[in-house]
Amino acid sequence: MIEDELKFLVLGYRVYTGKTQRELADELGVPLDIVIAMEEGTYRHPTRKLMRKINELTGEYEVNRRQFINTGKGYRLRERLGSQFRYFVRGLDRMKYISQKDLEKMPESECYSTIGSVDLDAFEVLKAGKMS
């Protein structure tokens, strides 16, 4: 698995399930700092045992894994953009990718998954949102 996908998979699973980093660490049977490092993308070589546990939690179907990865990407994007995130959402609306109203109606994890699935340059979307 690509390292970026692992960090987004672990983060997305945690956000989707509403677990804390501590709860996920306990569930995986690892120290808290390993979960934090995985989510940050600095834990580069998980053991087979840890990967097996992650795979058990996230499911065997690619569609589930893709949803968790997209949720992680969307959550991280919101975190990185901070107060500028509202302009990103406006930009998605303006670029006719997805309406702001539709995003507001979605449950939080579904909203993050939708945003994480966007295959557009975040800077361009942000710029479009600021121009509206």
Coordinates of C-alpha atoms in Angstrom, one line a residue:
M1 CA 0.0 0.0 0.0
I2 CA 1.2 3.5 -0.8
E3 CA 2.3 5.4 2.3
D4 CA -0.1 8.3 1.6
E5 CA -2.9 5.9 1.3
L6 CA -2.1 4.3 4.6
K7 CA -2.1 7.7 6.4
F8 CA -5.4 8.6 4.9
L9 CA -6.9 5.2 5.4
V10 CA -6.1 5.2 9.1
L11 CA -7.2 8.8 9.6
G12 CA -10.4 8.3 7.5
Y13 CA -11.3 5.1 9.4
R14 CA -10.9 6.9 12.7
V15 CA -12.9 10.0 11.6
Y16 CA -15.6 7.8 10.0
T17 CA -16.0 5.8 13.2
G18 CA -15.7 8.8 15.5
K19 CA -12.9 7.2 17.5
T20 CA -10.1 9.0 19.3
Q21 CA -6.5 8.3 18.4
R22 CA -6.2 6.6 21.8
E23 CA -9.2 4.3 21.1
L24 CA -7.8 3.3 17.7
A25 CA -4.4 2.6 19.3
D26 CA -6.1 0.3 21.8
E27 CA -8.1 -1.4 19.1
L28 CA -4.9 -2.0 17.1
G29 CA -2.9 -3.0 20.1
V30 CA -0.2 -0.3 19.5
P31 CA 1.1 2.7 21.4
L32 CA -0.6 6.0 20.7
D33 CA 2.5 7.5 19.0
I34 CA 2.2 4.9 16.3
V35 CA -1.3 5.9 15.4
I36 CA -0.3 9.5 15.4
A37 CA 2.8 8.7 13.2
M38 CA 0.6 6.7 10.8
E39 CA -1.9 9.6 10.4
E40 CA 1.0 12.0 9.8
G41 CA 2.6 9.7 7.3
T42 CA 5.8 9.3 9.2
Y43 CA 5.4 5.7 10.2
R44 CA 6.8 4.1 7.1
H45 CA 7.1 0.4 7.8
P46 CA 4.1 -1.1 9.6
T47 CA 4.5 -4.7 10.6
R48 CA 2.5 -7.5 8.8
K49 CA 0.6 -8.0 12.1
L50 CA -0.3 -4.3 12.2
M51 CA -1.3 -4.2 8.6
R52 CA -3.5 -7.3 9.1
K53 CA -5.3 -5.5 12.0
I54 CA -5.8 -2.4 9.9
N55 CA -7.1 -4.5 7.0
E56 CA -9.5 -6.3 9.4
L57 CA -10.8 -2.9 10.7
T58 CA -11.2 -1.3 7.3
G59 CA -12.7 -4.2 5.5
E60 CA -11.7 -6.3 2.5
Y61 CA -13.7 -4.4 -0.1
E62 CA -11.9 -1.7 -2.1
V63 CA -15.0 0.5 -2.0
N64 CA -14.9 0.7 1.8
R65 CA -11.2 1.4 1.8
R66 CA -11.6 4.1 -0.8
Q67 CA -14.3 5.8 1.3
F68 CA -12.0 5.8 4.3
I69 CA -9.1 7.1 2.2
N70 CA -11.2 9.9 0.8
T71 CA -12.6 10.7 4.2
G72 CA -9.0 11.0 5.5
K73 CA -8.1 13.2 2.5
G74 CA -11.1 15.5 3.0
Y75 CA -10.5 15.8 6.8
R76 CA -6.8 16.6 6.3
L77 CA -7.6 19.2 3.7
R78 CA -10.0 20.9 6.0
E79 CA -7.4 20.8 8.7
R80 CA -4.7 22.3 6.5
L81 CA -6.9 25.0 5.1
G82 CA -8.3 26.0 8.5
S83 CA -10.4 29.2 8.2
Q84 CA -9.8 29.2 4.4
F85 CA -11.8 25.9 4.1
R86 CA -15.0 27.8 3.6
Y87 CA -13.6 29.3 0.4
F88 CA -12.7 25.8 -0.8
V89 CA -16.3 24.7 -0.3
R90 CA -17.5 27.8 -2.2
G91 CA -15.0 27.0 -4.9
L92 CA -16.4 23.5 -5.3
D93 CA -19.9 25.1 -5.7
R94 CA -18.7 27.7 -8.1
M95 CA -16.8 25.2 -10.3
K96 CA -20.1 23.2 -10.3
Y97 CA -18.5 20.1 -8.8
I98 CA -20.9 19.9 -5.8
S99 CA -23.2 22.5 -4.3
Q100 CA -22.4 24.0 -0.9
K101 CA -26.0 23.2 0.2
D102 CA -25.6 19.5 -0.6
L103 CA -22.4 19.4 1.4
E104 CA -24.0 21.1 4.4
K105 CA -26.8 18.4 4.4
M106 CA -24.4 15.5 4.5
P107 CA -23.2 13.8 7.6
E108 CA -19.7 15.0 8.5
S109 CA -17.8 11.9 7.4
E110 CA -19.7 11.7 4.1
C111 CA -18.9 15.4 3.5
Y112 CA -15.2 14.7 4.1
S113 CA -15.3 11.7 1.8
T114 CA -16.9 13.7 -1.0
I115 CA -14.4 16.5 -0.6
G116 CA -11.5 14.0 -0.5
S117 CA -12.7 12.4 -3.8
V118 CA -12.4 15.7 -5.6
D119 CA -9.6 15.3 -8.2
L120 CA -9.1 19.1 -8.7
D121 CA -6.2 21.3 -7.7
A122 CA -7.0 22.5 -4.2
F123 CA -5.3 25.9 -4.9
E124 CA -7.5 26.5 -8.0
V125 CA -10.7 25.5 -6.1
L126 CA -9.7 27.8 -3.2
K127 CA -9.0 30.6 -5.6
A128 CA -12.4 30.2 -7.3
G129 CA -14.1 30.3 -3.9
K130 CA -12.4 33.5 -2.9
M131 CA -13.5 35.1 -6.2
S132 CA -17.2 34.4 -5.4

